[in-house]
Short mmCIF file of C-alpha atoms (C1' of nucleotides) in Angstrom, two decimals:
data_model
loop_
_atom_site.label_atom_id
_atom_site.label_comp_id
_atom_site.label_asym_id
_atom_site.label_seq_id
_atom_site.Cartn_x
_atom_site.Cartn_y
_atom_site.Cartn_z
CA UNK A 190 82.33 -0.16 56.82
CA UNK A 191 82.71 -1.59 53.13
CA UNK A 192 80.02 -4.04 53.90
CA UNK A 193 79.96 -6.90 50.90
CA UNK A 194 76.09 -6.71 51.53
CA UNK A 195 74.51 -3.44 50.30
CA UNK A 196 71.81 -2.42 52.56
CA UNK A 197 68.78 -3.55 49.75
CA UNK A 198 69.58 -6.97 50.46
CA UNK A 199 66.25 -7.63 52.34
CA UNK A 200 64.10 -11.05 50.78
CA UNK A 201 60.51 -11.21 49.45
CA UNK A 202 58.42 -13.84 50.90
CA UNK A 203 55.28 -13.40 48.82
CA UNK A 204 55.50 -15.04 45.55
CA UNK A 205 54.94 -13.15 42.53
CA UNK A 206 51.58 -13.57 40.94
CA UNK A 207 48.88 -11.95 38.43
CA UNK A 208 49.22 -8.65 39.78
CA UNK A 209 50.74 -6.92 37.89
CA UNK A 210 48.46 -8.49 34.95
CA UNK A 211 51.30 -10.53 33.84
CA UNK A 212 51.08 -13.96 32.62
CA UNK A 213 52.75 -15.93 34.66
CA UNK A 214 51.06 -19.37 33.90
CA UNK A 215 51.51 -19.12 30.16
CA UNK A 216 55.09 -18.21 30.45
CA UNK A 217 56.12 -20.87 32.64
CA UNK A 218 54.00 -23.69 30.66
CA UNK A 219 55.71 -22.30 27.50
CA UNK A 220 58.91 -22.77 28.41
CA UNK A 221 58.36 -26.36 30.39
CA UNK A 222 56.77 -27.74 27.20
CA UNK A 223 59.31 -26.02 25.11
CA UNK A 224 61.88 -27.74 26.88
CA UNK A 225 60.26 -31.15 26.65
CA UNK A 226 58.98 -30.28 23.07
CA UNK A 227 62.88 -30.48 22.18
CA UNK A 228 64.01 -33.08 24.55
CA UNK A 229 62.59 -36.07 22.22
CA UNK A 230 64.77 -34.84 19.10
CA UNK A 231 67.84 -34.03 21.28
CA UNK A 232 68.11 -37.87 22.52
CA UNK A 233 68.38 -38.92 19.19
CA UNK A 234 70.64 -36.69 18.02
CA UNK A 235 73.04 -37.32 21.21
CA UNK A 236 73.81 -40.77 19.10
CA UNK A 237 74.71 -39.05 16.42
CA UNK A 238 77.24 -36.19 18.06
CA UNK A 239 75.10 -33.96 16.59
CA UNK A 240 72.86 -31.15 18.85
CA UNK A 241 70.05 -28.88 18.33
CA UNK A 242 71.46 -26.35 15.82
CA UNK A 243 72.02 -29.75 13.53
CA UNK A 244 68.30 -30.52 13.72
CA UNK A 245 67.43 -27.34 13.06
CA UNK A 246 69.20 -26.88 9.43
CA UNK A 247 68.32 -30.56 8.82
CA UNK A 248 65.16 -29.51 9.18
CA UNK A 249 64.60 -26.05 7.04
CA UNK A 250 67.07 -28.30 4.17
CA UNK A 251 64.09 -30.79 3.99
CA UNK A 252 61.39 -28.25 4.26
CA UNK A 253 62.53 -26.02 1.83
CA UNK A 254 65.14 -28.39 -0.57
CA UNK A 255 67.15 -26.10 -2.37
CA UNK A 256 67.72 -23.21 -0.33
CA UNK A 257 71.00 -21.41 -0.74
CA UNK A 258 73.17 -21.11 2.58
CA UNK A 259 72.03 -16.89 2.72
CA UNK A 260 68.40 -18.01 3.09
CA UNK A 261 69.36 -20.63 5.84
CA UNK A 262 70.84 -17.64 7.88
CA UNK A 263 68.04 -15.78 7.52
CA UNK A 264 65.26 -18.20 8.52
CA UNK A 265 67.86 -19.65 11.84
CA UNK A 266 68.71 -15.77 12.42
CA UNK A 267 72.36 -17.03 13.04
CA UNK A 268 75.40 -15.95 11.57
CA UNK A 269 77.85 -17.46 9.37
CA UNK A 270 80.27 -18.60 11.42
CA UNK A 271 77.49 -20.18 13.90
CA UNK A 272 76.29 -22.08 10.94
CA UNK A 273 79.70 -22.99 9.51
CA UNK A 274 80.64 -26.09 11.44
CA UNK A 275 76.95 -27.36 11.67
CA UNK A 276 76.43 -27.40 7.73
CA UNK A 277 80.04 -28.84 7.30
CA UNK A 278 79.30 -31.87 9.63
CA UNK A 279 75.88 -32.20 7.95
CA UNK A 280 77.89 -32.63 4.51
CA UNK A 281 80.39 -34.56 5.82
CA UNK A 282 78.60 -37.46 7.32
CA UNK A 283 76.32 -37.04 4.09
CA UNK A 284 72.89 -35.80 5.34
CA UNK A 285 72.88 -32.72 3.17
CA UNK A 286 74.97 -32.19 -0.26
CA UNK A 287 75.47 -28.79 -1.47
CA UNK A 288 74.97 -28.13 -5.54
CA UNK A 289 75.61 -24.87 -7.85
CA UNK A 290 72.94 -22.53 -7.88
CA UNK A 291 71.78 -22.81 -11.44
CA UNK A 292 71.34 -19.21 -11.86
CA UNK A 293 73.61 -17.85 -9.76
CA UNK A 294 77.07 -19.78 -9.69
CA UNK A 295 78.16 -18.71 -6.27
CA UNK A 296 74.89 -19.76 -4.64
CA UNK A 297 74.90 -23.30 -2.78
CA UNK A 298 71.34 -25.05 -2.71
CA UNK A 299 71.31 -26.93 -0.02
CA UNK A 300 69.76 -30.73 0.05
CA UNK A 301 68.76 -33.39 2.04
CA UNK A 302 70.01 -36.98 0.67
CA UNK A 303 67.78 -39.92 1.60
CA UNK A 304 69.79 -40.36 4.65
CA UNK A 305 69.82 -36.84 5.66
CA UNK A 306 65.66 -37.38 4.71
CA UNK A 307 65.40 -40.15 7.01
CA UNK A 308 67.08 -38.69 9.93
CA UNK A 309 64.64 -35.69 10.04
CA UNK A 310 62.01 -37.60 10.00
CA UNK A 311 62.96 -40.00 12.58
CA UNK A 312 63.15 -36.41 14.49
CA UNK A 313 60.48 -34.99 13.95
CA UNK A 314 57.83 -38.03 14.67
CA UNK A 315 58.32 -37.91 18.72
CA UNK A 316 57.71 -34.38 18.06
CA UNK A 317 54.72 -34.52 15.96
CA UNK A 318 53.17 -37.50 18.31
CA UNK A 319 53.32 -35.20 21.20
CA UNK A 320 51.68 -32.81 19.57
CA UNK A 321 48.85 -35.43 18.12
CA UNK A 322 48.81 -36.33 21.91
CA UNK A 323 48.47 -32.62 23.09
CA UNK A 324 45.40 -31.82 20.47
CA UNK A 325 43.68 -34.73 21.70
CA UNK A 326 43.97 -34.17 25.41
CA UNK A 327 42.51 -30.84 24.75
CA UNK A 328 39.69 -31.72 21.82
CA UNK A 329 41.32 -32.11 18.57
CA UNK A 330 39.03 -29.35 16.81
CA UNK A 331 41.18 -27.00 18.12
CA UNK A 332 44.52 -27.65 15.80
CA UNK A 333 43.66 -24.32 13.93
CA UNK A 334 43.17 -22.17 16.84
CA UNK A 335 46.69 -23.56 18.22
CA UNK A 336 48.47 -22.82 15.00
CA UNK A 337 46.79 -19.48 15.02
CA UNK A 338 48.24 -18.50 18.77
CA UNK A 339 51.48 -20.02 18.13
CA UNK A 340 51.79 -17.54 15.01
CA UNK A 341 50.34 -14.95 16.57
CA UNK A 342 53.55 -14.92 19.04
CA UNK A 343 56.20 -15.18 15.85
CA UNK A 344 57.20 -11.36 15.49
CA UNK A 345 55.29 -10.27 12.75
CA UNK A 346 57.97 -9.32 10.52
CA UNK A 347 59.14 -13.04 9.96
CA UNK A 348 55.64 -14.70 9.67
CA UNK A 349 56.13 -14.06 5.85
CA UNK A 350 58.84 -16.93 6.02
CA UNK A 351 56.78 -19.31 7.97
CA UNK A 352 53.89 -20.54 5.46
CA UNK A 353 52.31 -22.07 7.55
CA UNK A 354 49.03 -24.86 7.02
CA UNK A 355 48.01 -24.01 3.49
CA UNK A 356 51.08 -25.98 2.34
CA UNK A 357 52.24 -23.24 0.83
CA UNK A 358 55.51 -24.58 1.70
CA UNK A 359 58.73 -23.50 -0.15
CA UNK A 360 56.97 -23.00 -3.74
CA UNK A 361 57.88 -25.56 -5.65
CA UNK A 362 56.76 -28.82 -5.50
CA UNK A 363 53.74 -28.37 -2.70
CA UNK A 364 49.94 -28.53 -3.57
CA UNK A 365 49.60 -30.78 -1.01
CA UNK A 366 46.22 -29.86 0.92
CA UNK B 153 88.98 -45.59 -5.60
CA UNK B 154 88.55 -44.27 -1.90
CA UNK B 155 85.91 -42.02 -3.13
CA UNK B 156 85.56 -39.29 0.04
CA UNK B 157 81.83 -39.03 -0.86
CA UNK B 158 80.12 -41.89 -0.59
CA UNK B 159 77.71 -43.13 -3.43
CA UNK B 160 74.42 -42.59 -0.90
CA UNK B 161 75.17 -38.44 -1.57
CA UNK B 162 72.04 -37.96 -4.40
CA UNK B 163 69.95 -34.55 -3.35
CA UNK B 164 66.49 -34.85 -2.65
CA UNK B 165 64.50 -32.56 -4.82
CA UNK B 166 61.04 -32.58 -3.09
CA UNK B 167 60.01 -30.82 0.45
CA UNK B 168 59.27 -33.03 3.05
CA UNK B 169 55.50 -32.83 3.81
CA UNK B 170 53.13 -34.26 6.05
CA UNK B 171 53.45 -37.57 4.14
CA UNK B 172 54.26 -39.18 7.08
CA UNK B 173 51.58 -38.15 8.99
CA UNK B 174 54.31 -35.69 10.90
CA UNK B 175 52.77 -32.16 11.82
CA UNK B 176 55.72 -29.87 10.72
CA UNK B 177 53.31 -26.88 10.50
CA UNK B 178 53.17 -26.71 14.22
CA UNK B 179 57.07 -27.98 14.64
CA UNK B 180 58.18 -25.33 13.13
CA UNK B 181 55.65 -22.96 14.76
CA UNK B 182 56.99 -23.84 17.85
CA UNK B 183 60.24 -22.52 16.80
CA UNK B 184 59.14 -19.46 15.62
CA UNK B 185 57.21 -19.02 18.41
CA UNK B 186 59.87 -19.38 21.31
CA UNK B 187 62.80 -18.10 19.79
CA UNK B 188 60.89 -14.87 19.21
CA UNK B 189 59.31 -15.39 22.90
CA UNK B 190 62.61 -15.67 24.29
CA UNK B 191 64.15 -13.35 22.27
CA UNK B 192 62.25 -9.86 24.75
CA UNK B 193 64.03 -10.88 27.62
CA UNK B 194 67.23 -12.00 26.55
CA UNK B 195 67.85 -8.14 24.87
CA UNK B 196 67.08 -6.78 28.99
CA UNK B 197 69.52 -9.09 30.15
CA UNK B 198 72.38 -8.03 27.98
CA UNK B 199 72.39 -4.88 29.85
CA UNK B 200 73.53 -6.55 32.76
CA UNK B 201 75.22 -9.07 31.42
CA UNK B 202 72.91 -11.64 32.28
CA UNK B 203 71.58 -14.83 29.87
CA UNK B 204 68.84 -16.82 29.60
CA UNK B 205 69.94 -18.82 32.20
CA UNK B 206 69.95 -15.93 34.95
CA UNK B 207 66.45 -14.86 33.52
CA UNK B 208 65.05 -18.80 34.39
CA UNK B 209 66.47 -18.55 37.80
CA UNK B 210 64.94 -15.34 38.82
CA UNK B 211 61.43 -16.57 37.41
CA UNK B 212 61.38 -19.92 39.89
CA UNK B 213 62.96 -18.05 42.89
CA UNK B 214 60.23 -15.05 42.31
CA UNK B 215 57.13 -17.56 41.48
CA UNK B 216 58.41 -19.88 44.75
CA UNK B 217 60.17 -17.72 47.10
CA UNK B 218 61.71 -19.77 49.65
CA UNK B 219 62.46 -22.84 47.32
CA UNK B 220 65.70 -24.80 47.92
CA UNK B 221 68.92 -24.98 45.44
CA UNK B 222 67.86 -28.39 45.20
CA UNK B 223 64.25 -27.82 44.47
CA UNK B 224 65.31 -25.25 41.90
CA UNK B 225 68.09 -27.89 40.26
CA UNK B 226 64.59 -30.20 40.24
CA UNK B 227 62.34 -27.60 38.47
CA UNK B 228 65.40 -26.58 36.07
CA UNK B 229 66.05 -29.87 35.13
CA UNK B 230 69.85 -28.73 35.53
CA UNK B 231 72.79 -29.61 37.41
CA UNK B 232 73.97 -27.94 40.39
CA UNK B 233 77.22 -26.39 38.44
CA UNK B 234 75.25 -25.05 35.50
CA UNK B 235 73.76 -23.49 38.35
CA UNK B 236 76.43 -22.82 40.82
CA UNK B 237 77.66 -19.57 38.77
CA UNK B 238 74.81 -18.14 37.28
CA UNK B 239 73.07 -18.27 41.10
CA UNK B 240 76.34 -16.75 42.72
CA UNK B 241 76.16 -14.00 40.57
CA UNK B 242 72.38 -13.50 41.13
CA UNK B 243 73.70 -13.39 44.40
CA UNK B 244 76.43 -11.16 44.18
CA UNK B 245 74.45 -8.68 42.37
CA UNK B 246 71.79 -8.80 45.27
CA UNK B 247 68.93 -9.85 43.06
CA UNK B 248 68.44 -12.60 45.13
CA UNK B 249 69.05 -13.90 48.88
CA UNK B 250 69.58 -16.90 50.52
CA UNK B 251 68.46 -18.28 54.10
CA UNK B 252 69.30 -20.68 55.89
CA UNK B 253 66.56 -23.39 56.43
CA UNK B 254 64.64 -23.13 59.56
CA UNK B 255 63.79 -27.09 60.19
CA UNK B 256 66.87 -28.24 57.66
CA UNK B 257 70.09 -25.55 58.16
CA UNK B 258 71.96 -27.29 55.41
CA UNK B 259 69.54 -26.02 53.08
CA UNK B 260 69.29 -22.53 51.65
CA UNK B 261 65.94 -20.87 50.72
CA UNK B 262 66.68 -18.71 48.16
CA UNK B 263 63.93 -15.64 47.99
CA UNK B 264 64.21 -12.72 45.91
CA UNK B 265 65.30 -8.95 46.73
CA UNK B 266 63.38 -5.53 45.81
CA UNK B 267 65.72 -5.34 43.41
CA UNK B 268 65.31 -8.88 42.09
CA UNK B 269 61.46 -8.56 41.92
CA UNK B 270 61.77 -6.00 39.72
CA UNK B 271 63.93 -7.01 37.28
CA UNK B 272 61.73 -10.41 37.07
CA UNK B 273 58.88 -8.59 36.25
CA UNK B 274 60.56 -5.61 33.85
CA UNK B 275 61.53 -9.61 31.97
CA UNK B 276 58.23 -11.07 31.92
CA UNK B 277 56.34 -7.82 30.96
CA UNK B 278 57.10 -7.95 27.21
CA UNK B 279 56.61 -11.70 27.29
CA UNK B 280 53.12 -11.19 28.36
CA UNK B 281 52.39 -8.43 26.20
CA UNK B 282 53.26 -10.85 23.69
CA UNK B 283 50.69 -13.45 25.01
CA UNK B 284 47.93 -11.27 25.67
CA UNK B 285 48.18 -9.98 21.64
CA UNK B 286 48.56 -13.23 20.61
CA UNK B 287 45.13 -14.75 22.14
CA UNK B 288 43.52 -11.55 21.20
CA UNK B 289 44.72 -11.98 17.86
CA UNK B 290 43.13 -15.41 18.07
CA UNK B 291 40.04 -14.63 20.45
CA UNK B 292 40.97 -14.00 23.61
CA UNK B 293 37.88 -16.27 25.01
CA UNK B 294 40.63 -19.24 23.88
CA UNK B 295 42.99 -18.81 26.65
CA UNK B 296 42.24 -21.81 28.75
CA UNK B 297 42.80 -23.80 25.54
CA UNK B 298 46.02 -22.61 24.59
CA UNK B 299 46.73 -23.29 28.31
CA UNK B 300 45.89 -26.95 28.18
CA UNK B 301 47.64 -27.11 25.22
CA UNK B 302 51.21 -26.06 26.45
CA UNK B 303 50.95 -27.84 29.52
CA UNK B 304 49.40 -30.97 27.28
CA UNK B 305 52.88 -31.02 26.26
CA UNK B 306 54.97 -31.00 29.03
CA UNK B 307 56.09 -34.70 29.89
CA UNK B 308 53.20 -35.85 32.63
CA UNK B 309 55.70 -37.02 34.87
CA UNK B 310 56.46 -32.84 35.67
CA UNK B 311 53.07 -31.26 35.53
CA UNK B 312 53.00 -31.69 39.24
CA UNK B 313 55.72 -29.28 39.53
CA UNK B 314 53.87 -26.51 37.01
CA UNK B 315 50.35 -26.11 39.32
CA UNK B 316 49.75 -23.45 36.77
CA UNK B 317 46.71 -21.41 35.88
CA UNK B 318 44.20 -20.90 39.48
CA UNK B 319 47.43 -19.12 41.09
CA UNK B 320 47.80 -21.73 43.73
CA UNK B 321 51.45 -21.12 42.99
CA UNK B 322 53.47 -22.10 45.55
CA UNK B 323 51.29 -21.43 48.46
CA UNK B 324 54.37 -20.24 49.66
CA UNK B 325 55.54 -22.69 52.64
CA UNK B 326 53.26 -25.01 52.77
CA UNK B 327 53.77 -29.21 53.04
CA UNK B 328 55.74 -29.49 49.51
CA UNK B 329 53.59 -31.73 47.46
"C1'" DG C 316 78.46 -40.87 70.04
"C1'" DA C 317 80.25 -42.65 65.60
"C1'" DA C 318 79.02 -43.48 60.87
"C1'" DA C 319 76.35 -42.69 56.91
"C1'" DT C 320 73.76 -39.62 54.33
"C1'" DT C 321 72.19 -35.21 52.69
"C1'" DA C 322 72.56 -30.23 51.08
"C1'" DC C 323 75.41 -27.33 49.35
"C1'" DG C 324 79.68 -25.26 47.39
"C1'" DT C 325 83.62 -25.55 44.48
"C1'" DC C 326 87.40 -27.04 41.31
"C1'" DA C 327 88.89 -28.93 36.84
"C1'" DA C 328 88.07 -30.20 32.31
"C1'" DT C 329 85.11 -30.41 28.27
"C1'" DA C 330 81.34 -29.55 24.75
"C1'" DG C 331 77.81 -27.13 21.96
"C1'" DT C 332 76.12 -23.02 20.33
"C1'" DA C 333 76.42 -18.61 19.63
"C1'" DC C 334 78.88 -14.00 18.80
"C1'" DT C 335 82.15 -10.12 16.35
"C1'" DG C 336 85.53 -8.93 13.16
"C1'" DA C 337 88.59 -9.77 9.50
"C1'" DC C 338 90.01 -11.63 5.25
"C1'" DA C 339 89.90 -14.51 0.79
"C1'" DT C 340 87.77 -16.18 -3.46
"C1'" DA C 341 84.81 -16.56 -7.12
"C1'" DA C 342 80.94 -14.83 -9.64
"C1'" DT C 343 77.82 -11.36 -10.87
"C1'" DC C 344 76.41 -6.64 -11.62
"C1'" DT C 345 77.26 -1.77 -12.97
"C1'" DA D 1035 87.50 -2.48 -14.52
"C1'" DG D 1036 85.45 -1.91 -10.16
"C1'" DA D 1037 81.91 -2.70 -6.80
"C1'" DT D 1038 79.01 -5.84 -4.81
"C1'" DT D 1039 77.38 -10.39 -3.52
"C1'" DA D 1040 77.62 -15.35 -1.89
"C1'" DT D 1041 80.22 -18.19 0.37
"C1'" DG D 1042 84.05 -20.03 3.17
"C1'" DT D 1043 87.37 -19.60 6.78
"C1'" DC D 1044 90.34 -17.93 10.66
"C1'" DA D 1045 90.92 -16.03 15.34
"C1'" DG D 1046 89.11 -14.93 19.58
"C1'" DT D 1047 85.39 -14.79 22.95
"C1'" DA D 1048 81.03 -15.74 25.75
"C1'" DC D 1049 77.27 -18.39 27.74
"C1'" DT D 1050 75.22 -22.50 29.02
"C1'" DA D 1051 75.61 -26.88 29.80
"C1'" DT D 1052 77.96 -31.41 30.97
"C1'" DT D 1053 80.66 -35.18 34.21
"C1'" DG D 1054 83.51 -36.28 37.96
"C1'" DA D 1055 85.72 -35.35 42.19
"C1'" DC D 1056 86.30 -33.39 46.65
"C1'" DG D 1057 85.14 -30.70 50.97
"C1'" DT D 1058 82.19 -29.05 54.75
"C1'" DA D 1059 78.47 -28.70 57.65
"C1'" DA D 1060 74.18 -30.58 59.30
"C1'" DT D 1061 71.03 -34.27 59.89
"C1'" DT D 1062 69.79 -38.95 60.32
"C1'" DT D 1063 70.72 -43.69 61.52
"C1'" DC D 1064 72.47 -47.27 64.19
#
DNA sequence: GAAATTACGTCAATAGTACTGACATAATCT
DNA sequence: AGATTATGTCAGTACTATTGACGTAATTTC
């Protein structure tokens, strides 16, 4: 009577493909190389005690030095608390130091020191030499056209934020090609 | 005296660049680019209180129906008690099915239901939306690029395991490798 | 046939990252 | 003065992942 097994229980033996126009190729490789895209960084870090969400403030800090702790949430699209203990570590073991907004006193700009510089670099050259490695393997003339798909899957709303090529990087200091 | 701050703690004023040769424009592309990716999905799955985690499962089991808990484990790159729940309640919710092995009855082929089918696809539709307005946004005729791009990343040792693009996914039975 | 190995399941304990909601403080704006 | 903003913090929870250990059934090896 109350079978455990509702009657729908009956297994598929074809595998899903293409038909129904979905892209099953892309969205598998995307999510392999994902994975192994982060994989480099997150050995590193391991000897550190820190983890992803680490890397990823260490890196916006030293992409865009002086951002206040609001901006941070926004670009991570985390909350508060989620970022709480991560900046606090970051501070503590003295990758990032937080000064006075000069405007605005209750602001924190965040900073990288030259330790907290050093470490995300260190992270992101395995990174950056398996993406060298990945242009090359498919002709190098094609950086642009990557950068262009890759952007083309942000959501549009956020691509404001993301600046990327040009240099147009954070305002300030930039110029750089 | 015992300073808590250590005299290394002065902020670096100036955004990191590509000084070191380190492509951060594509880094932090990558980001963008799977977080949003991810982020389709992961809103279906809240609904039945599923996470990322459930959605990955359901992908392998519906792209290689018939694959083993220990094939999957392989393919996730996880270990069998990160798997053990989210798979039993795959189970429990009859998305998915297992079998015992015909040549090997320790094993369990794990295939798919109706049920499970669907709900793969209804997560991989708005991921390939995604894709297909990304490479149109970008020229559609570039799709074999961005292909050998993503899967340029993926650690060589694993590629084996993708056997993407052509559809010879699977092949269903077949001699494994 | 007995022993070792394999495939799987499960239990216990822990960690990292995220969430919501609430509350406190200081600074700025109206 | 009062409202709002920027930040920090506390409590509680959820999901995904880890390592290590143990058990059972099936297969392989000797």
């Amino acid at each position: 009577m109350t079978d455990k097994s509702p009657p729908a229980g009956k297994p598929i033996r074809t595998a899903i493909t293409s038909e129904d126009g979905i892209d099953f190729a892309i969205i598998e490789l995307f999510f392999f190389a994902y994975r192994d895209f982060t994989s480099d960084p997150d050995q590193i870090l391991a000897d550190y005690g820190f983890g992803r969400a680490h890397h990823r403030v260490l890196h916006f800090v030293n992409r865009r030095p002086g951002l206040t702790v609001a901006e941070l949430l926004d670009v991570l699209k985390i909350t508060k608390q989620s970022l709480a203990r991560v900046l606090k570590q970051l501070i503590d073991t003295d990758h990032v130091v937080q000064l006075q907004g000069p405007r605005d006193r209750r602001q924190r700009e965040l900073y990288p020191t030259a330790k907290g510089r050093a470490l995300a670099l260190a992270l992101a050259r395995p990174q950056s030499r398996r993406i060298r490695a990945a242009l090359e393997d498919c002709g190098a003339a094609e950086r642009t056209l990557v950068e262009r798909f890759l952007e083309a899957m942000v959501n549009p709303e956020l691509r404001a934020q993301i600046d990327v090529g040009s240099g147009k990087m954070s305002g300030k200091s930039h110029g750089e090609h």
